CSV table of C-alpha atoms and ligand atoms in Angstrom, one decimal:
chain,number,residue,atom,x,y,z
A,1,UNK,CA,-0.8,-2.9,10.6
A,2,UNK,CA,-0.6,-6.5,12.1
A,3,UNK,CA,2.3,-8.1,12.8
A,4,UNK,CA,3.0,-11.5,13.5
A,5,UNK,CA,6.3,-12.6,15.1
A,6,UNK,CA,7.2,-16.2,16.8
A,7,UNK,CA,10.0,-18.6,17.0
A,8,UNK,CA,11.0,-19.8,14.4
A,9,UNK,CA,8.9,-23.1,14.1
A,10,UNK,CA,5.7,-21.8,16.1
A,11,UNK,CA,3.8,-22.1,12.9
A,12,UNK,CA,3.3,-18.6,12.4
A,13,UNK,CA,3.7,-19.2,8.5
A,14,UNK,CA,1.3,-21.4,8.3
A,15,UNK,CA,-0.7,-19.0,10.0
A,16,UNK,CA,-0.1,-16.1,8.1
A,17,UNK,CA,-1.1,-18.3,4.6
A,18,UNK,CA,-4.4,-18.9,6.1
A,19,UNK,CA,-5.4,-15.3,7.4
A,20,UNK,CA,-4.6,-14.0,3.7
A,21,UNK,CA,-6.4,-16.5,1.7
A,22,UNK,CA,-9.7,-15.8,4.5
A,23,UNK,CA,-9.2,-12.3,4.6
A,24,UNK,CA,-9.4,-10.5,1.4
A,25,UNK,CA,-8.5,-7.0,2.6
A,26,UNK,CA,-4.8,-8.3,4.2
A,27,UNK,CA,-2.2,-7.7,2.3
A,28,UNK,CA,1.4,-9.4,3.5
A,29,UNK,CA,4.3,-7.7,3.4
A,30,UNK,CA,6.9,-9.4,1.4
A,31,UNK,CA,10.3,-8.7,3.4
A,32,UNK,CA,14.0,-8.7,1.3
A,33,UNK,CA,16.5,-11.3,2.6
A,34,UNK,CA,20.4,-12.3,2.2
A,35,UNK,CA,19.2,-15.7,3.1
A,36,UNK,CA,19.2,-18.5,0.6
A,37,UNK,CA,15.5,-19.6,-0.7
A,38,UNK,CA,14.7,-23.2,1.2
A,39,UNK,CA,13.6,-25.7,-1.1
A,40,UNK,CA,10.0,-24.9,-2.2
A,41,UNK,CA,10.2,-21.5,-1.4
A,42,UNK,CA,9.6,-19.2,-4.7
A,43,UNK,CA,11.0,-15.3,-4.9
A,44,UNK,CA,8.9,-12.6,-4.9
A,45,UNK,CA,6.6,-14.5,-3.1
A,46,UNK,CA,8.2,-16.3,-0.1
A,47,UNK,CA,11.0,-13.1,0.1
A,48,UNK,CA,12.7,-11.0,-2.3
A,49,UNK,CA,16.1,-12.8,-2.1
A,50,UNK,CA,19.1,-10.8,-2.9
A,51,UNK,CA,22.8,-10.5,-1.8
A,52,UNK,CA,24.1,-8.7,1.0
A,53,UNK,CA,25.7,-5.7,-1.7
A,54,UNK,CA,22.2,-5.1,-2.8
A,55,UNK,CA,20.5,-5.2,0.6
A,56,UNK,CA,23.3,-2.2,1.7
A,57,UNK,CA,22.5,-0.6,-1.2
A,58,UNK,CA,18.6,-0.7,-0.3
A,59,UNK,CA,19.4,0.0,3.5
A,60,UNK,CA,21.6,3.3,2.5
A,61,UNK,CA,18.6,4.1,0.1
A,62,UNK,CA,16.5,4.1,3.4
A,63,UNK,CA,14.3,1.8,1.1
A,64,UNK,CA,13.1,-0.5,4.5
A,65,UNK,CA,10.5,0.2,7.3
A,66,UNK,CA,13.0,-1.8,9.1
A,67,UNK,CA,15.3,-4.1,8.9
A,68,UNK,CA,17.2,-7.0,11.4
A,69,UNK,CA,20.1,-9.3,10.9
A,70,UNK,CA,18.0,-12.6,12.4
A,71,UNK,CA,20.2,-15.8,12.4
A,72,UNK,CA,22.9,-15.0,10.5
A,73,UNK,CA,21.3,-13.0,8.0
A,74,UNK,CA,19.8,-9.5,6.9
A,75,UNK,CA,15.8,-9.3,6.7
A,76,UNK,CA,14.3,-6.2,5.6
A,77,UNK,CA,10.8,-4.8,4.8
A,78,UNK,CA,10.3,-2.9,1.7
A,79,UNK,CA,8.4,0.5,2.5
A,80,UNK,CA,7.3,1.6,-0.9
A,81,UNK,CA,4.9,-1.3,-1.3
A,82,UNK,CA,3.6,-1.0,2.2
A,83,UNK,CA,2.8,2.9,1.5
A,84,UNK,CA,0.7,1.8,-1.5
A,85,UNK,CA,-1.2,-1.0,0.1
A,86,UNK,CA,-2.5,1.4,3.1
A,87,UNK,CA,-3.5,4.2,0.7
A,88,UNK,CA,-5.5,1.7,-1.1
A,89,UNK,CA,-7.2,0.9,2.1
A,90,UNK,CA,-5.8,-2.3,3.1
A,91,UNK,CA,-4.3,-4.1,6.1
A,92,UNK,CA,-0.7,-4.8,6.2
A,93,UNK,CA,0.2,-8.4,7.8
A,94,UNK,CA,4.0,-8.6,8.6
A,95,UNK,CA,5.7,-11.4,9.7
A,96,UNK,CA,8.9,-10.0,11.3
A,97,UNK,CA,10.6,-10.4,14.5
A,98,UNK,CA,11.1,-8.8,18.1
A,99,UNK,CA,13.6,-6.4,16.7
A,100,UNK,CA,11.5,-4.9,13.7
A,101,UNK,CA,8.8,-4.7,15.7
A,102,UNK,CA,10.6,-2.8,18.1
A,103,UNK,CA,11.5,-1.2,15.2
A,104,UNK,CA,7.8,-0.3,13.5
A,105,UNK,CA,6.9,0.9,17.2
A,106,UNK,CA,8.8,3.6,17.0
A,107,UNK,CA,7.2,5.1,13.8
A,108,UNK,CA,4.1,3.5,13.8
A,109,UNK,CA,3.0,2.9,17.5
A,110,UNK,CA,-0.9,3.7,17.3
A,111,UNK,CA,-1.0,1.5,14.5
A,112,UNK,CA,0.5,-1.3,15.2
A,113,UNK,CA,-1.4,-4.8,16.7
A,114,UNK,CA,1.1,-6.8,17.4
A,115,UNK,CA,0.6,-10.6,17.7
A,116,UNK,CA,2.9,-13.1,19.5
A,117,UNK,CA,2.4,-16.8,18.5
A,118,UNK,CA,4.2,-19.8,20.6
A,119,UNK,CA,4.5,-23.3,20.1
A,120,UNK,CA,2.7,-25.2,23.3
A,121,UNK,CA,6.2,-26.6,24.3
A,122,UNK,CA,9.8,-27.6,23.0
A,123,UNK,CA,9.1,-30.9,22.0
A,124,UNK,CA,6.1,-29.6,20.0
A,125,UNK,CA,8.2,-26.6,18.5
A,126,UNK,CA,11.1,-29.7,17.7
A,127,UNK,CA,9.2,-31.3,16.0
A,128,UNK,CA,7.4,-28.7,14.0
A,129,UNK,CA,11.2,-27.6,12.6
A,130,UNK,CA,11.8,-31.2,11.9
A,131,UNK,CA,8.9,-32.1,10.3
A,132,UNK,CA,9.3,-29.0,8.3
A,133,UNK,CA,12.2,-30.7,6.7
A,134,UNK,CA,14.0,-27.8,4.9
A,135,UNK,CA,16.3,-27.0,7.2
A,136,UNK,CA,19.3,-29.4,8.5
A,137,UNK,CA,19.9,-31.0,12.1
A,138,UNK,CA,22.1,-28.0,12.7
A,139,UNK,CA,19.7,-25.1,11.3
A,140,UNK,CA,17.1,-26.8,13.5
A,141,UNK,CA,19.2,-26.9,16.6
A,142,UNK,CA,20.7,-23.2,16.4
A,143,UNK,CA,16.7,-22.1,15.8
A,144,UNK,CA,16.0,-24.0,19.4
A,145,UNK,CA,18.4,-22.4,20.7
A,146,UNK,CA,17.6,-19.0,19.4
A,147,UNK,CA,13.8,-19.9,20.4
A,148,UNK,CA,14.5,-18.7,24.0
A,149,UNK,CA,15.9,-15.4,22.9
A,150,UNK,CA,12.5,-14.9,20.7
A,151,UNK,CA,10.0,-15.7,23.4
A,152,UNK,CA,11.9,-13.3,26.2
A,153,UNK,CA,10.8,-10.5,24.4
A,154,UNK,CA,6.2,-11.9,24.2
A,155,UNK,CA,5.7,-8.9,27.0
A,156,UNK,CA,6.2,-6.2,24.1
A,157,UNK,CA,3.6,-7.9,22.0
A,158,UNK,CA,-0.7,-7.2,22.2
A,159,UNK,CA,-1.4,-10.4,22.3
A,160,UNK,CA,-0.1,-14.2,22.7
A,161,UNK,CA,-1.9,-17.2,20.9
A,162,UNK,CA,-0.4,-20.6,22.2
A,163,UNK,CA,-0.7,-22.6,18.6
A,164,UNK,CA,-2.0,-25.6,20.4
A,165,UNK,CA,-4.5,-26.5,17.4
A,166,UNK,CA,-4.1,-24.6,13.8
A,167,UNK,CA,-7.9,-23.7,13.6
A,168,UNK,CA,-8.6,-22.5,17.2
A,169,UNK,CA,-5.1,-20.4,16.7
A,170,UNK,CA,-6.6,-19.3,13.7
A,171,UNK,CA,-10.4,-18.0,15.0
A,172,UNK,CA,-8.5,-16.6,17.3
A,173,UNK,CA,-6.0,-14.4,15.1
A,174,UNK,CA,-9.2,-13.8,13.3
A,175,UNK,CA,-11.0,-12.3,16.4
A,176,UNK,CA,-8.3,-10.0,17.1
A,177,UNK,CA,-8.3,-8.8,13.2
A,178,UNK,CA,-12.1,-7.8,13.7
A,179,UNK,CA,-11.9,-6.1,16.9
A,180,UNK,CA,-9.1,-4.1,16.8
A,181,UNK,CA,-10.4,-2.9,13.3
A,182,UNK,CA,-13.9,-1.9,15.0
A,183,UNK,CA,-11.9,0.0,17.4
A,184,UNK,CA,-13.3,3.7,17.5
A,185,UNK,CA,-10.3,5.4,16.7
A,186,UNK,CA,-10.2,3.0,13.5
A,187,UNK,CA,-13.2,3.8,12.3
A,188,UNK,CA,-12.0,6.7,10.0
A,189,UNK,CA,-16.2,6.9,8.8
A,190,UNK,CA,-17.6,6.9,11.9
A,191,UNK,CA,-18.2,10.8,12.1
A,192,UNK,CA,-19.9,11.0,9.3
A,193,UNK,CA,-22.3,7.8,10.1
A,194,UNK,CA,-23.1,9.5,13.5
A,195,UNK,CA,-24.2,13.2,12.2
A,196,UNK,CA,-26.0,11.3,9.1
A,197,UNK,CA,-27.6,9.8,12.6
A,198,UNK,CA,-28.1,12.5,14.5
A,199,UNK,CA,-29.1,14.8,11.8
A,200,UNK,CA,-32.0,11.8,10.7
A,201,UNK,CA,-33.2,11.3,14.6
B,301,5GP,P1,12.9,-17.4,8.2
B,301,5GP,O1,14.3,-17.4,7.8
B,301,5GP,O2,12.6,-18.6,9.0
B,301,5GP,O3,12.0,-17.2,7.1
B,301,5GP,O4,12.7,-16.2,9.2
B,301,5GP,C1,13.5,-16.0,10.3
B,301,5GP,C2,12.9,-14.9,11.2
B,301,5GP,O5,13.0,-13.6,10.5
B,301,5GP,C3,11.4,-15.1,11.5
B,301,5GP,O6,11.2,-14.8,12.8
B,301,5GP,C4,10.7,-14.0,10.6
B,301,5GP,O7,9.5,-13.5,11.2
B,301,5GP,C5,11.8,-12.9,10.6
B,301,5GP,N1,11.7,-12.0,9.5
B,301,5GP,C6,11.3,-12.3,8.2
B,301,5GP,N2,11.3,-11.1,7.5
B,301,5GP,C7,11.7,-10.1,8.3
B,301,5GP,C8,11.8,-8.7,8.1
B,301,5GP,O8,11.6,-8.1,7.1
B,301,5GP,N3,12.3,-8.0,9.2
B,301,5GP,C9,12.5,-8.6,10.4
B,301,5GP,N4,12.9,-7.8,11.4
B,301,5GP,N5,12.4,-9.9,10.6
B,301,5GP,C10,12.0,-10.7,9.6
């Protein structure tokens, strides 16, 4: 299970888009929200979006992984779908924050990769949520703000990509994919390829 999590901005979306469309075997976890969709953003796909009377419902179901109130409003991730994707072999890519990641380590620990991505400076990240265009001046000054409180917490994550350029960012998400996946303990076959070995030398 790999999560993702950044400041809002960092371009850790972007990201995300790219790693599933290049890597077959990820599957992302769509997380339910109380927030209203942005423009362009589709349900089902961007989020689940509900209200906050179906989200308690769901949360006194014990229907999330976790869940986080982030900026105002409730974010949740679904566990049912998560379940079926890892029986059927896949990778689970979640893009969640500090707090459900705090969350997944308590369950999931050995698991877990966990990814930290930061934008190479405030101008940079300014800009980004600007240029993104969805949100207003406010949104986009309350997420600066909140940036800080985000990017205390990097020492709890594996690994930090500084998303100077999208495709070395990228590669390098990409690398960590393939490694931690050859990582011994990850290699659920690799008993049986060694006797098959040892029983053919
Ligand atoms: P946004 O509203 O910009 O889509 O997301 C705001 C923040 O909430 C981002 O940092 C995103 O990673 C985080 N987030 C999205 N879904 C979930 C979730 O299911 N759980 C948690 N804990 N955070 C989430």
């Amino acid at each position: 299970m790999f999560v993702l999590s950044s400041p809002s901005g960092a371009g850790k979306t972007s990201l995300s888009r790219k790693l599933l469309e290049r890597n077959k075997n990820l599957f992302l976890s769509i997380s339910y929200t109380t927030r209203p969709p942005r423009p362009g953003e589709i349900n089902e796909s961007d989020y689940y979006f509900i209200d906050d009377g179906k989200f308690n419902e769901m949360l006194k179901r014990d229907e999330f992984l976790e869940s986080a109130k982030v900026f105002d409003h409730y974010y949740g991730t679904p566990k049912s779908p998560i379940i079926a994707a890892i029986e059927s072999g896949k990778d689970v890519l979640f893009d969640i924050d500090w707090q459900g990641t705090q969350q997944l380590m308590n369950s999931l620990q050995d698991d877990l990769v966990k990814v930290f991505v930061l934008p190479p400076s405030a101008k940079e990240l300014e800009k980004r949520l600007l240029k993104r265009n969805q949100d207003t001046n406010k949104t986009v000054k309350d997420r600066m703000s909140k940036a800080s409180n985000e990017i205390s917490h990097y020492a709890e994550y594996d690994y930090i990509i500084v998303n100077e350029d999208f495709e070395d960012s990228l590669v390098n998400i990409e690398s960590i994919l393939v490694a931690e996946g050859l990582k011994r303990s990850r290699q659920l076959k690799i008993q049986e390829v060694i006797n098959n070995l040892l029983n053919d030398l």
